Coordinates of C-alpha atoms and ligand atoms in Angstrom, one line a residue:
X1 CA 0.5 0.0 -0.1
X2 CA 1.5 3.3 -1.4
X3 CA 2.3 5.7 1.8
X4 CA 1.9 8.5 0.3
X5 CA -1.2 10.7 -1.5
X6 CA -1.1 12.0 -4.9
X7 CA -2.4 14.9 -5.9
X8 CA -3.9 15.7 -9.3
X9 CA -3.8 19.7 -10.2
X10 CA -7.5 20.2 -9.8
X11 CA -7.4 21.6 -13.8
X12 CA -10.0 20.4 -16.3
X13 CA -7.1 18.7 -17.9
X14 CA -4.8 17.1 -15.1
X15 CA -0.8 18.7 -15.8
X16 CA 0.9 17.4 -13.1
X17 CA 1.7 14.7 -10.3
X18 CA 3.1 16.3 -6.7
X19 CA 3.6 12.7 -4.5
X20 CA 2.1 14.4 -0.6
X21 CA 4.0 12.7 2.5
X22 CA 1.6 11.8 5.6
X23 CA 2.6 10.5 8.9
X24 CA 2.6 7.4 7.5
X25 CA 5.5 7.8 6.0
X26 CA 7.5 8.3 9.4
X27 CA 5.4 6.2 11.5
X28 CA 5.0 3.0 9.4
X29 CA 1.6 1.4 9.9
X30 CA 3.1 -2.2 10.2
X31 CA 4.4 -1.2 13.2
X32 CA 1.7 -0.9 15.0
X33 CA -0.2 -3.9 13.0
X34 CA -2.3 -5.0 16.5
X35 CA -3.7 -1.7 17.2
X36 CA -5.1 -1.1 14.0
X37 CA -6.6 -4.6 14.0
X38 CA -8.7 -4.3 18.2
X39 CA -12.5 -3.5 16.8
X40 CA -14.8 -1.0 19.2
X41 CA -17.5 -2.3 21.2
X42 CA -20.4 -0.1 21.0
X43 CA -22.8 -2.9 23.2
X44 CA -21.8 -1.1 26.4
X45 CA -23.4 1.0 28.8
X46 CA -23.5 4.3 28.0
X47 CA -23.6 7.2 30.6
X48 CA -25.6 11.0 30.6
X49 CA -23.1 14.0 30.9
X50 CA -19.5 14.3 31.2
X51 CA -18.2 13.7 34.8
X52 CA -16.3 16.6 36.0
X53 CA -13.4 14.4 37.1
X54 CA -11.8 13.3 33.5
X55 CA -9.0 11.0 34.2
X56 CA -6.3 12.6 32.9
X57 CA -2.4 13.8 33.8
X58 CA -1.9 16.9 33.3
X59 CA -4.9 19.6 33.9
X60 CA -5.4 22.9 32.8
X61 CA -8.0 24.3 34.7
X62 CA -6.7 28.4 36.1
X63 CA -6.9 31.1 33.6
X64 CA -4.8 31.4 30.9
X65 CA -1.4 29.6 30.4
X66 CA 1.4 29.1 27.8
X67 CA 3.7 26.4 27.9
X68 CA 6.3 26.1 25.0
X69 CA 8.9 23.7 24.0
X70 CA 7.3 20.9 26.0
X71 CA 6.4 17.4 26.0
X72 CA 3.2 15.4 27.8
X73 CA 2.3 11.9 28.0
X74 CA 0.9 9.1 29.6
X75 CA 0.3 5.2 29.1
X76 CA -1.9 4.6 31.1
X77 CA -6.0 3.6 30.4
X78 CA -8.5 5.1 30.1
X79 CA -6.8 8.7 30.8
X80 CA -5.9 11.4 29.6
X81 CA -2.6 13.3 28.7
X82 CA -4.1 16.3 28.9
X83 CA -7.9 17.9 30.2
X84 CA -8.7 21.7 29.7
X85 CA -11.0 22.8 31.7
X86 CA -13.2 25.1 33.5
X87 CA -13.0 27.8 31.6
X88 CA -9.3 28.5 31.6
X89 CA -7.4 28.9 27.7
X90 CA -4.1 26.8 27.2
X91 CA -1.5 27.9 24.2
X92 CA 0.6 25.3 23.8
X93 CA 3.0 25.7 21.2
X94 CA 6.2 23.7 20.1
X95 CA 4.7 21.0 22.5
X96 CA 5.4 17.1 22.0
X97 CA 2.6 14.8 22.9
X98 CA 2.2 11.4 23.7
X99 CA -1.0 8.7 24.5
X100 CA -0.7 5.3 24.6
X101 CA -3.0 2.9 26.6
X102 CA -6.8 1.8 25.9
X103 CA -10.1 2.6 25.7
X104 CA -12.1 0.5 27.3
X105 CA -15.5 2.3 27.0
X106 CA -15.7 3.4 24.1
X107 CA -18.8 5.5 24.3
X108 CA -17.0 7.3 26.4
X109 CA -14.0 8.0 24.9
X110 CA -16.8 8.9 21.6
X111 CA -19.1 11.1 23.7
X112 CA -17.0 12.4 26.3
X113 CA -13.4 12.1 25.6
X114 CA -11.8 9.8 27.6
X115 CA -8.3 8.3 26.5
X116 CA -8.2 12.0 24.4
X117 CA -4.3 13.1 23.8
X118 CA -6.5 16.5 24.8
X119 CA -10.1 16.7 25.6
X120 CA -11.2 20.8 25.6
X121 CA -13.9 20.5 27.5
X122 CA -17.3 23.1 29.0
X123 CA -16.6 26.9 28.0
X124 CA -13.2 26.2 27.8
X125 CA -10.1 26.8 25.3
X126 CA -7.2 25.9 23.3
X127 CA -4.6 27.4 20.4
X128 CA -1.3 24.4 19.9
X129 CA 0.3 25.2 17.4
X130 CA 3.5 23.1 16.4
X131 CA 2.1 20.5 17.5
X132 CA 3.2 17.0 17.1
X133 CA 0.2 14.3 19.1
X134 CA 1.2 10.9 18.5
X135 CA -1.8 8.2 20.0
X136 CA -1.6 4.2 19.9
X137 CA -4.1 2.0 21.2
X138 CA -6.9 3.9 20.2
X139 CA -7.8 7.3 21.5
X140 CA -8.3 11.2 19.8
X141 CA -5.6 13.2 19.4
X142 CA -7.9 16.3 19.9
X143 CA -10.9 16.8 21.1
X144 CA -13.3 19.6 22.1
X145 CA -16.6 19.4 24.2
X146 CA -19.1 21.3 25.2
X147 CA -21.1 24.5 23.8
X148 CA -18.7 27.2 24.3
X149 CA -15.9 25.6 23.9
X150 CA -13.0 25.8 20.8
X151 CA -9.8 24.7 20.0
X152 CA -8.0 26.2 17.0
X153 CA -4.5 24.6 15.8
X154 CA -1.8 25.4 13.9
X155 CA 0.9 23.0 12.1
X156 CA 0.0 20.2 13.8
X157 CA 1.0 16.5 13.2
X158 CA -1.1 14.4 14.5
X159 CA -0.6 10.4 14.0
X160 CA -3.1 7.5 15.5
X161 CA -3.1 3.7 15.5
X162 CA -5.8 1.7 17.3
X163 CA -10.1 1.8 17.4
X164 CA -12.1 5.0 17.6
X165 CA -8.5 6.8 16.9
X166 CA -9.9 10.8 15.5
X167 CA -7.7 13.4 14.7
X168 CA -9.9 16.4 15.5
X169 CA -13.4 15.4 17.5
X170 CA -16.0 18.2 18.3
X171 CA -18.4 17.1 21.0
X172 CA -21.6 18.4 23.4
X173 CA -22.0 21.0 20.2
X174 CA -18.0 21.9 20.5
X175 CA -15.6 23.1 17.6
X176 CA -12.1 23.1 16.7
X177 CA -10.6 24.9 14.1
X178 CA -7.3 23.1 12.2
X179 CA -4.8 24.8 9.9
X180 CA -1.9 23.0 7.8
X181 CA -2.9 19.7 9.3
X182 CA -0.6 16.7 8.9
X183 CA -2.5 13.6 10.0
X184 CA -2.9 9.8 9.7
X185 CA -5.1 7.3 11.4
X186 CA -4.5 3.0 11.0
X187 CA -6.6 2.1 13.4
X188 CA -10.6 1.3 12.6
X189 CA -13.6 3.6 12.5
X190 CA -10.8 6.7 12.9
X191 CA -12.0 9.5 11.1
X192 CA -9.5 12.2 10.5
X193 CA -12.5 15.1 11.2
X194 CA -15.0 14.3 12.7
X195 CA -17.9 15.4 14.5
X196 CA -19.9 13.1 17.1
X197 CA -23.7 13.7 18.7
X198 CA -25.4 15.8 19.4
X199 CA -22.6 18.0 17.1
X200 CA -19.6 19.1 16.4
X201 CA -17.9 21.9 14.4
X202 CA -15.3 20.8 12.9
X203 CA -13.4 23.8 10.4
X204 CA -9.8 22.6 8.2
X205 CA -7.8 24.2 6.3
X206 CA -4.6 23.4 4.3
X207 CA -4.0 20.3 5.2
X208 CA -3.7 17.1 4.1
X209 CA -5.1 13.5 5.8
X210 CA -4.5 9.8 5.5
X211 CA -6.7 7.4 6.6
X212 CA -6.2 3.5 6.7
X213 CA -9.1 1.8 8.5
X214 CA -12.1 0.1 8.1
X215 CA -15.0 3.0 8.3
X216 CA -12.5 5.5 8.7
X217 CA -13.6 8.6 6.4
X218 CA -11.5 11.5 5.7
X219 CA -14.9 13.5 7.5
X220 CA -17.5 12.1 9.6
X221 CA -19.8 14.6 9.7
X222 CA -22.5 14.9 12.6
X223 CA -22.9 18.9 12.8
X224 CA -21.1 21.0 10.5
X225 CA -18.0 19.4 8.4
X226 CA -16.1 22.6 6.5
X227 CA -13.1 21.4 5.0
X228 CA -10.8 24.0 2.4
X229 CA -7.4 23.2 0.7
X230 CA -7.7 19.4 1.7
X231 CA -6.1 16.7 0.4
X232 CA -7.2 13.6 1.4
X233 CA -7.4 9.5 0.8
X234 CA -9.5 7.4 3.1
X235 CA -8.2 3.9 2.1
X236 CA -11.0 2.0 3.5
X237 CA -13.6 4.7 3.9
X238 CA -15.6 6.7 2.3
X239 CA -14.9 10.8 1.7
X240 CA -17.9 12.4 3.3
X241 CA -19.3 9.8 6.3
X242 CA -22.9 11.6 7.8
X243 CA -25.9 9.7 10.2
X244 CA -28.4 12.5 9.9
X245 CA -29.1 16.0 8.9
X246 CA -26.1 17.5 8.7
X247 CA -24.1 19.6 6.8
X248 CA -20.1 19.1 4.8
X249 CA -19.0 21.3 2.7
X250 CA -15.4 21.3 0.2
X251 CA -14.2 24.3 -1.0
X252 CA -10.4 23.3 -3.1
X253 CA -10.6 19.6 -1.8
X254 CA -8.9 16.4 -3.4
X255 CA -10.4 13.7 -1.7
X256 CA -10.4 9.6 -3.0
X257 CA -12.0 6.6 -0.6
X258 CA -11.6 3.5 -1.2
X259 CA -14.8 1.8 0.3
X260 CA -18.5 2.3 0.4
X261 CA -18.2 5.5 -2.3
X262 CA -17.2 8.8 -2.5
X263 CA -19.4 10.6 0.2
X264 CA -21.6 8.2 1.8
X265 CA -24.3 10.0 3.8
X266 CA -27.7 8.6 5.5
X267 CA -30.0 8.4 8.7
X268 CA -28.9 5.3 11.1
X269 CA -32.4 5.0 12.6
X270 CA -35.6 7.3 11.3
X271 CA -35.1 8.9 7.9
X272 CA -34.0 12.2 8.2
X273 CA -34.5 15.4 6.2
X274 CA -32.4 18.6 6.1
X275 CA -28.7 17.3 5.1
X276 CA -26.2 18.8 3.0
X277 CA -23.5 18.3 1.4
X278 CA -21.5 20.9 -0.9
X279 CA -18.5 20.4 -3.4
X280 CA -17.4 23.2 -4.5
X281 CA -13.7 23.3 -6.9
X282 CA -12.8 19.9 -5.6
X283 CA -12.5 16.5 -6.8
X284 CA -14.0 12.8 -5.2
X285 CA -11.9 9.6 -6.9
X286 CA -13.5 6.1 -5.7
X287 CA -11.5 3.7 -6.3
X288 CA -13.9 0.2 -5.8
X289 CA -15.5 -1.5 -9.3
X290 CA -18.4 -0.9 -7.1
X291 CA -18.0 2.2 -5.6
X292 CA -20.8 5.2 -6.4
X293 CA -19.8 8.8 -6.3
X294 CA -22.0 9.5 -4.1
X295 CA -24.3 7.5 -2.0
X296 CA -27.3 8.5 -0.4
X297 CA -29.5 6.2 2.7
X298 CA -32.1 6.6 4.2
X299 CA -32.1 10.7 4.1
X300 CA -33.6 13.3 2.4
X301 CA -30.8 16.0 1.3
X302 CA -29.1 18.6 -0.7
X303 CA -26.2 18.3 -2.7
X304 CA -24.3 21.1 -4.7
X305 CA -22.2 20.9 -7.3
X306 CA -19.9 23.2 -8.4
X307 CA -16.9 23.2 -10.8
X308 CA -17.0 19.7 -9.1
X309 CA -15.2 16.7 -10.5
X310 CA -16.4 12.9 -9.2
X311 CA -14.1 9.9 -10.6
X312 CA -15.4 7.0 -10.5
X313 CA -15.4 3.5 -12.7
X314 CA -18.7 1.8 -10.8
X315 CA -20.8 3.3 -13.9
X316 CA -22.9 5.0 -10.6
X317 CA -22.5 8.9 -10.4
X318 CA -25.1 8.7 -7.7
X319 CA -27.1 6.6 -6.1
X320 CA -30.0 7.0 -3.8
X321 CA -30.3 3.9 -1.8
X322 CA -33.5 2.2 0.6
X323 CA -30.2 1.9 2.6
X324 CA -28.5 1.5 5.3
X325 CA -25.0 1.2 6.3
X326 CA -24.5 -1.0 10.1
X327 CA -21.8 -0.2 13.0
X328 CA -19.6 -2.3 11.2
X329 CA -19.1 0.7 8.4
X330 CA -18.6 -1.5 5.5
X331 CA -21.3 -2.4 3.6
X332 CA -24.4 -1.2 2.3
X333 CA -27.4 -2.7 4.3
X334 CA -30.4 -4.2 3.3
X335 CA -34.1 -4.5 4.8
X336 CA -33.6 -7.6 6.0
X337 CA -30.8 -6.4 7.8
X338 CA -32.5 -3.2 9.7
X339 CA -36.0 -2.5 8.8
X340 CA -35.4 0.9 9.6
X341 CA -35.1 2.0 6.2
X342 CA -37.3 5.0 3.5
X343 CA -36.8 6.2 0.7
X344 CA -33.8 8.6 0.0
X345 CA -35.3 11.9 -1.7
X346 CA -31.7 13.3 -3.2
X347 CA -32.0 17.2 -4.5
X348 CA -29.0 17.6 -6.8
X349 CA -28.2 21.5 -8.3
X350 CA -24.5 21.4 -10.5
X351 CA -22.9 23.7 -12.1
X352 CA -20.3 25.3 -14.4
X353 CA -19.4 21.1 -13.8
X354 CA -18.7 18.2 -16.1
X355 CA -20.2 14.7 -15.2
X356 CA -20.3 11.1 -16.2
X357 CA -22.4 8.8 -15.0
X358 CA -25.6 7.1 -13.9
X359 CA -28.3 8.6 -11.1
X360 CA -29.6 5.3 -10.3
X361 CA -32.7 4.9 -7.4
X362 CA -34.2 2.3 -4.9
X363 CA -37.3 1.5 -3.9
X364 CA -39.5 4.6 -4.2
X365 CA -36.2 6.4 -4.0
X366 CA -36.1 10.0 -5.6
X367 CA -33.2 12.2 -7.5
X368 CA -33.8 16.1 -8.8
X369 CA -31.2 16.6 -10.6
X370 CA -31.0 20.2 -12.3
X371 CA -27.6 20.7 -14.4
X372 CA -27.0 25.1 -14.8
X373 CA -24.1 27.3 -15.5
X374 CA -21.9 25.6 -18.5
X375 CA -22.4 21.5 -17.1
X376 CA -23.1 19.0 -19.0
X377 CA -23.5 15.3 -18.2
X378 CA -23.6 12.5 -19.6
X379 CA -25.3 8.7 -18.0
X380 CA -28.6 7.9 -17.6
X381 CA -31.0 7.4 -15.0
X382 CA -32.8 4.0 -14.2
X383 CA -34.0 2.3 -10.9
X384 CA -31.9 -0.3 -8.8
X385 CA -34.9 -2.5 -7.4
X386 CA -38.7 -1.4 -8.2
X387 CA -40.1 2.1 -8.1
X388 CA -37.9 5.4 -8.6
X389 CA -38.5 8.4 -10.2
X390 CA -36.0 10.8 -11.9
X391 CA -36.7 14.7 -12.5
X392 CA -34.4 16.4 -14.7
X393 CA -34.1 19.9 -15.6
X394 CA -31.5 21.9 -17.8
X395 CA -30.3 25.5 -18.4
X396 CA -29.5 27.1 -22.1
X397 CA -26.3 26.7 -21.2
X398 CA -25.9 22.7 -20.0
X399 CA -26.6 20.1 -22.2
X400 CA -27.3 16.2 -21.4
X401 CA -25.9 13.1 -23.7
X402 CA -27.4 9.9 -23.4
X403 CA -26.8 6.9 -22.9
X404 CA -29.4 4.7 -22.6
X405 CA -32.7 5.3 -22.8
X406 CA -34.5 7.1 -19.7
X407 CA -37.7 7.7 -18.5
X408 CA -38.3 10.9 -16.7
X409 CA -40.8 12.9 -14.7
X410 CA -40.3 16.7 -14.8
X411 CA -38.3 17.3 -17.9
X412 CA -37.8 20.9 -18.3
X413 CA -35.2 22.7 -20.5
X414 CA -34.9 26.3 -20.8
X415 CA -34.0 25.5 -24.7
X416 CA -37.1 24.1 -25.6
X417 CA -36.1 22.7 -28.5
X418 CA -34.4 20.3 -26.7
X419 CA -31.1 21.6 -28.9
X420 CA -29.3 20.4 -26.2
X421 CA -30.0 17.0 -25.3
X422 CA -27.7 14.6 -27.8
X423 CA -29.6 11.0 -27.9
X424 CA -27.3 8.6 -29.3
X425 CA -30.3 7.3 -31.2
X426 CA -32.0 6.6 -27.0
X427 CA -34.9 7.7 -26.7
X428 CA -36.6 10.3 -23.4
X429 CA -39.1 9.1 -22.3
X430 CA -41.6 12.3 -20.0
X431 CA -44.5 12.2 -18.1
X432 CA -46.5 14.4 -19.8
X433 CA -48.9 14.7 -16.6
X434 CA -45.8 15.7 -13.7
X435 CA -46.2 19.5 -13.2
X436 CA -42.9 20.5 -15.0
X437 CA -43.2 18.2 -18.0
X438 CA -46.8 19.8 -18.9
X439 CA -45.1 22.9 -20.8
X440 CA -43.9 20.2 -23.8
X441 CA -47.7 19.6 -24.2
X442 CA -47.4 15.5 -25.4
X443 CA -45.4 16.0 -27.8
X444 CA -42.1 13.8 -29.5
X445 CA -39.5 16.1 -30.5
X446 CA -36.8 14.7 -32.3
X447 CA -33.5 14.4 -30.7
X448 CA -29.9 15.4 -32.6
X449 CA -28.2 11.3 -32.6
X450 CA -31.5 10.5 -33.9
X451 CA -33.7 9.6 -30.9
X452 CA -36.3 11.8 -29.8
X453 CA -38.1 13.1 -26.4
X454 CA -41.2 11.8 -26.2
X455 CA -44.6 11.0 -23.5
X456 CA -44.2 8.2 -21.3
X457 CA -47.2 6.1 -23.2
X458 CA -50.7 5.2 -21.1
Ligands
NAG501 C1 -19.1 20.6 31.7 O1 -20.2 20.8 32.7 C2 -21.3 19.4 32.5 C3 -22.5 20.6 32.9 O2 -22.3 21.6 33.5 C4 -20.9 18.7 33.5 O3 -22.0 17.8 34.0 C5 -19.7 18.5 33.2 O4 -18.9 17.8 34.1 C6 -18.6 19.6 32.5 N1 -17.4 18.7 32.2 C7 -16.5 18.8 32.7 C8 -15.6 18.2 32.0 O5 -16.2 19.4 33.8
NAG502 C1 -5.4 -1.2 30.1 O1 -6.0 -2.5 29.0 C2 -5.7 -3.4 28.7 C3 -6.2 -3.6 27.4 O2 -7.6 -3.8 27.8 C4 -4.9 -4.8 28.9 O3 -4.9 -5.8 28.7 C5 -4.4 -3.7 30.3 O4 -4.4 -5.1 32.0 C6 -4.9 -2.6 31.0 N1 -4.3 -2.6 31.8 C7 -4.7 -1.9 33.4 C8 -3.9 -1.4 34.1 O5 -5.7 -1.7 33.7
NAG503 C1 6.0 12.8 16.5 O1 5.9 12.1 17.2 C2 6.3 10.9 17.8 C3 6.1 9.9 19.0 O2 7.3 10.2 19.3 C4 7.8 10.5 16.3 O3 7.8 9.4 15.9 C5 7.2 11.2 15.4 O4 8.8 11.2 14.8 C6 7.3 13.0 15.3 N1 6.8 13.3 14.1 C7 7.4 14.8 14.1 C8 7.2 15.1 12.4 O5 8.4 15.5 14.3
NAG504 C1 -25.6 20.9 22.7 O1 -27.0 22.4 22.4 C2 -27.9 21.5 22.5 C3 -29.0 22.8 21.7 O2 -28.8 23.9 21.8 C4 -28.2 21.5 23.9 O3 -29.2 21.5 24.4 C5 -27.6 21.2 24.7 O4 -26.9 21.2 26.2 C6 -25.8 21.5 24.5 N1 -24.9 20.2 24.9 C7 -23.0 20.3 25.0 C8 -22.8 19.6 26.3 O5 -23.2 21.6 25.7
NAG505 C1 -23.8 24.7 6.1 O1 -22.2 24.6 6.2 C2 -22.0 25.8 5.6 C3 -19.7 25.9 5.3 O2 -20.0 26.1 6.8 C4 -22.9 26.9 5.7 O3 -22.2 28.0 5.4 C5 -24.3 26.9 5.3 O4 -24.4 27.9 5.9 C6 -24.6 25.5 6.5 N1 -26.1 25.5 6.2 C7 -26.7 25.0 7.2 C8 -28.1 24.7 6.0 O5 -26.8 25.0 8.0
NAG506 C1 -31.1 -0.6 12.6 O1 -31.2 0.5 12.9 C2 -31.0 1.1 14.2 C3 -30.5 2.8 14.1 O2 -29.2 2.0 14.4 C4 -30.4 0.6 15.3 O3 -31.7 1.5 16.5 C5 -31.6 -0.6 15.3 O4 -31.2 -1.5 16.6 C6 -30.9 -1.9 14.2 N1 -31.9 -2.6 14.0 C7 -32.4 -3.9 13.4 C8 -32.8 -4.6 12.8 O5 -30.6 -4.3 13.0
NAG507 C1 -9.9 8.9 -12.2 O1 -9.2 8.0 -10.9 C2 -8.1 7.0 -11.6 C3 -8.1 6.2 -10.4 O2 -7.4 6.7 -9.8 C4 -7.2 7.6 -11.8 O3 -6.4 6.7 -12.8 C5 -8.0 8.4 -13.5 O4 -6.9 8.8 -13.9 C6 -8.2 10.1 -13.2 N1 -8.9 10.5 -13.9 C7 -9.5 11.5 -14.3 C8 -10.1 12.0 -15.6 O5 -8.8 12.7 -13.2
NAG508 C1 -28.1 -0.6 -2.5 O1 -28.4 -0.8 -1.6 C2 -28.1 -2.2 -1.3 C3 -28.7 -2.9 -0.3 O2 -30.1 -2.7 0.0 C4 -27.1 -3.3 -1.4 O3 -26.9 -4.6 -2.2 C5 -27.0 -2.4 -3.3 O4 -25.4 -2.1 -3.4 C6 -26.7 -0.9 -3.3 N1 -26.3 -0.1 -4.3 C7 -26.0 0.9 -4.3 C8 -25.6 0.9 -6.0 O5 -25.6 1.9 -4.0
NAG509 C1 -39.1 -2.1 -0.9 O1 -40.0 -1.4 0.4 C2 -41.0 -2.4 0.8 C3 -41.7 -1.6 1.8 O2 -42.2 0.0 1.2 C4 -39.6 -3.1 1.2 O3 -41.1 -3.7 2.9 C5 -39.4 -3.8 1.0 O4 -38.9 -5.0 2.0 C6 -37.6 -2.9 0.4 N1 -37.3 -4.1 -0.3 C7 -36.5 -3.9 -1.1 C8 -35.5 -5.1 -1.9 O5 -35.5 -2.9 -0.4
NAG510 C1 -21.9 20.4 -23.2 O1 -22.1 21.4 -22.7 C2 -20.0 21.3 -21.7 C3 -19.8 21.9 -20.9 O2 -20.7 23.7 -21.0 C4 -19.4 21.7 -22.8 O3 -18.0 21.7 -23.0 C5 -20.2 21.4 -24.7 O4 -19.1 21.1 -25.7 C6 -21.2 20.7 -24.8 N1 -21.6 19.8 -25.9 C7 -22.0 19.9 -26.4 C8 -22.3 19.0 -28.2 O5 -22.2 21.0 -26.9
NAG511 C1 -47.5 11.0 -14.3 O1 -47.6 12.1 -13.3 C2 -48.3 11.5 -12.6 C3 -49.2 12.9 -12.0 O2 -47.2 13.7 -10.4 C4 -48.5 10.7 -11.5 O3 -49.9 10.8 -11.0 C5 -48.8 9.5 -12.7 O4 -48.4 8.4 -11.0 C6 -47.2 9.9 -13.4 N1 -46.9 8.5 -14.1 C7 -45.9 7.6 -14.2 C8 -46.1 6.3 -15.4 O5 -44.8 7.7 -13.9
NAG512 C1 -42.4 17.5 -10.7 O1 -42.3 18.5 -9.6 C2 -43.3 18.9 -8.8 C3 -42.6 20.7 -8.7 O2 -41.5 20.8 -8.5 C4 -43.2 17.6 -7.8 O3 -44.5 18.9 -7.0 C5 -43.9 16.6 -7.9 O4 -43.8 15.7 -7.5 C6 -43.3 16.0 -9.5 N1 -42.6 15.1 -10.2 C7 -44.6 14.8 -11.1 C8 -44.4 13.3 -10.9 O5 -45.1 15.2 -10.5

């Protein structure tokens, strides 16, 4: 497995290939293979508040403190290296933090930051500059908890081995703003930049991330993710995972995913609405032969694609699935595995982008697909299983090249002669009763390439 990331210039025609290093070039994951093979057990007791007495080797709980050129470590289980609490502010500069020791309760680690290398709690804050935070046996690098808690990080080297070892991890409405980060995680379910219930707000700029473990995404959105100028590679996870009505924005990012999908956004129990995904000036590449570009299940979501690329080999550009993701985070589970399912409803607005691939909806799911501002799409829309419905809208400057005969409900085209739809000899069927297809008045219209647009026969 190559240990470096490859950046393709974010131009429509790639002109340069540059190798980018990540922390796994320095500490080899093979030296920590046992750690990285550990699996998290979530079937354990849950506590409902963050305890005041988080176990820790060092505490900063009194006013503002500056520490420089220092080293902090612990090897105790269930113990943080540093806790900042009670409204304190810690500024740490040129500081190395080394954490080992296991987590015996991964719910406590996830929801309250037990065993994190640094845990900033309850209206406290921290500014961390030029820090090396290395963890083993499963621990978050930087944890932020509480509504008014803010952690700022600049020039950070974050390494982890072991399960549930997120790089930046915000929960309890905490915020983390990271810049110039080099991140690697080797364990399972160890996403680079993560929120957790009820919400975390994670902003990351000018950074590099490499996650190797199963279920480790670059971004685990629970709350808000905003990423700008980030190059990332998730060997065994999607670029973005999200559970529920979360909001993820990627600007000028180049992200590669090796498992599930380019993004995998879902609701883990009742279907929620209000999820958002925005890709601007970004590129997502999926490596697996069956991986969709963008995957949604049991969710109602709005997607904006602006001057962005989605590079996939599966042929599936967008999937609106009747499906779920289980705690194993490694496959799409159907109704037999989890019956808490409803169809996905996905509304995608594309501007200034050229996209190739199919829209695939399952068992009552729906995709609304709008192309504007010099966008193009080459592909078809079809059902993966059962009923599926699609609405397609084009402005005058955008175009669609069919790769198969296609059936849509609403067909909107600001070019009323449909001269921007290239048929390749295929037929585009539309529902003449659908509100936004009525302007076609049930006509059959010849399309460039020998095919035609015609009403679904009734
Ligand atoms: C944070 O505040 C909450 C609410 O007052 C409290 O339950 C919790 O113990 C506090 N956490 C810490 C680490 O002080
Ligand atoms: C720390 O956790 C590990 C793994 O669960 C366990 O083997 C070890 O006994 C624990 N150490 C202590 C001091 O409890
Ligand atoms: C960070 O600390 C780890 C553990 O001490 C060390 O192996 C690694 O080389 C350090 N990274 C950098 C960039 O100095
Ligand atoms: C997080 O925000 C919610 C909604 O505002 C609030 O009810 C909850 O107490 C907050 N949690 C913490 C730990 O601050
Ligand atoms: C989603 O996040 C982006 C960037 O942080 C923000 O501009 C936008 O307002 C958010 N949208 C919603 C609906 O919260
Ligand atoms: C389905 O998923 C939800 C949420 O993860 C979970 O509460 C429920 O137990 C699962 N049901 C089954 C049958 O696995
Ligand atoms: C798409 O991704 C594959 C695999 O990384 C790469 O070989 C190919 O060059 C990429 N294509 C484009 C157009 O970027
Ligand atoms: C859709 O979900 C089913 C499981 O319900 C899965 O077998 C299939 O591979 C998924 N397909 C896509 C394209 O998401
Ligand atoms: C399709 O949805 C229905 C509920 O509307 C459900 O009973 C059935 O199991 C689903 N089938 C598949 C293959 O997802
Ligand atoms: C379709 O639109 C794209 C993007 O504006 C453009 O580059 C391409 O030339 C158009 N195709 C045709 C056949 O007009
Ligand atoms: C066409 O649209 C009408 C109005 O929404 C709907 O009742 C009907 O089921 C649709 N027909 C087909 C074949 O999808
Ligand atoms: C067509 O678009 C209208 C307006 O957005 C929507 O209400 C309707 O459900 C869509 N589908 C059909 C079949 O009419």
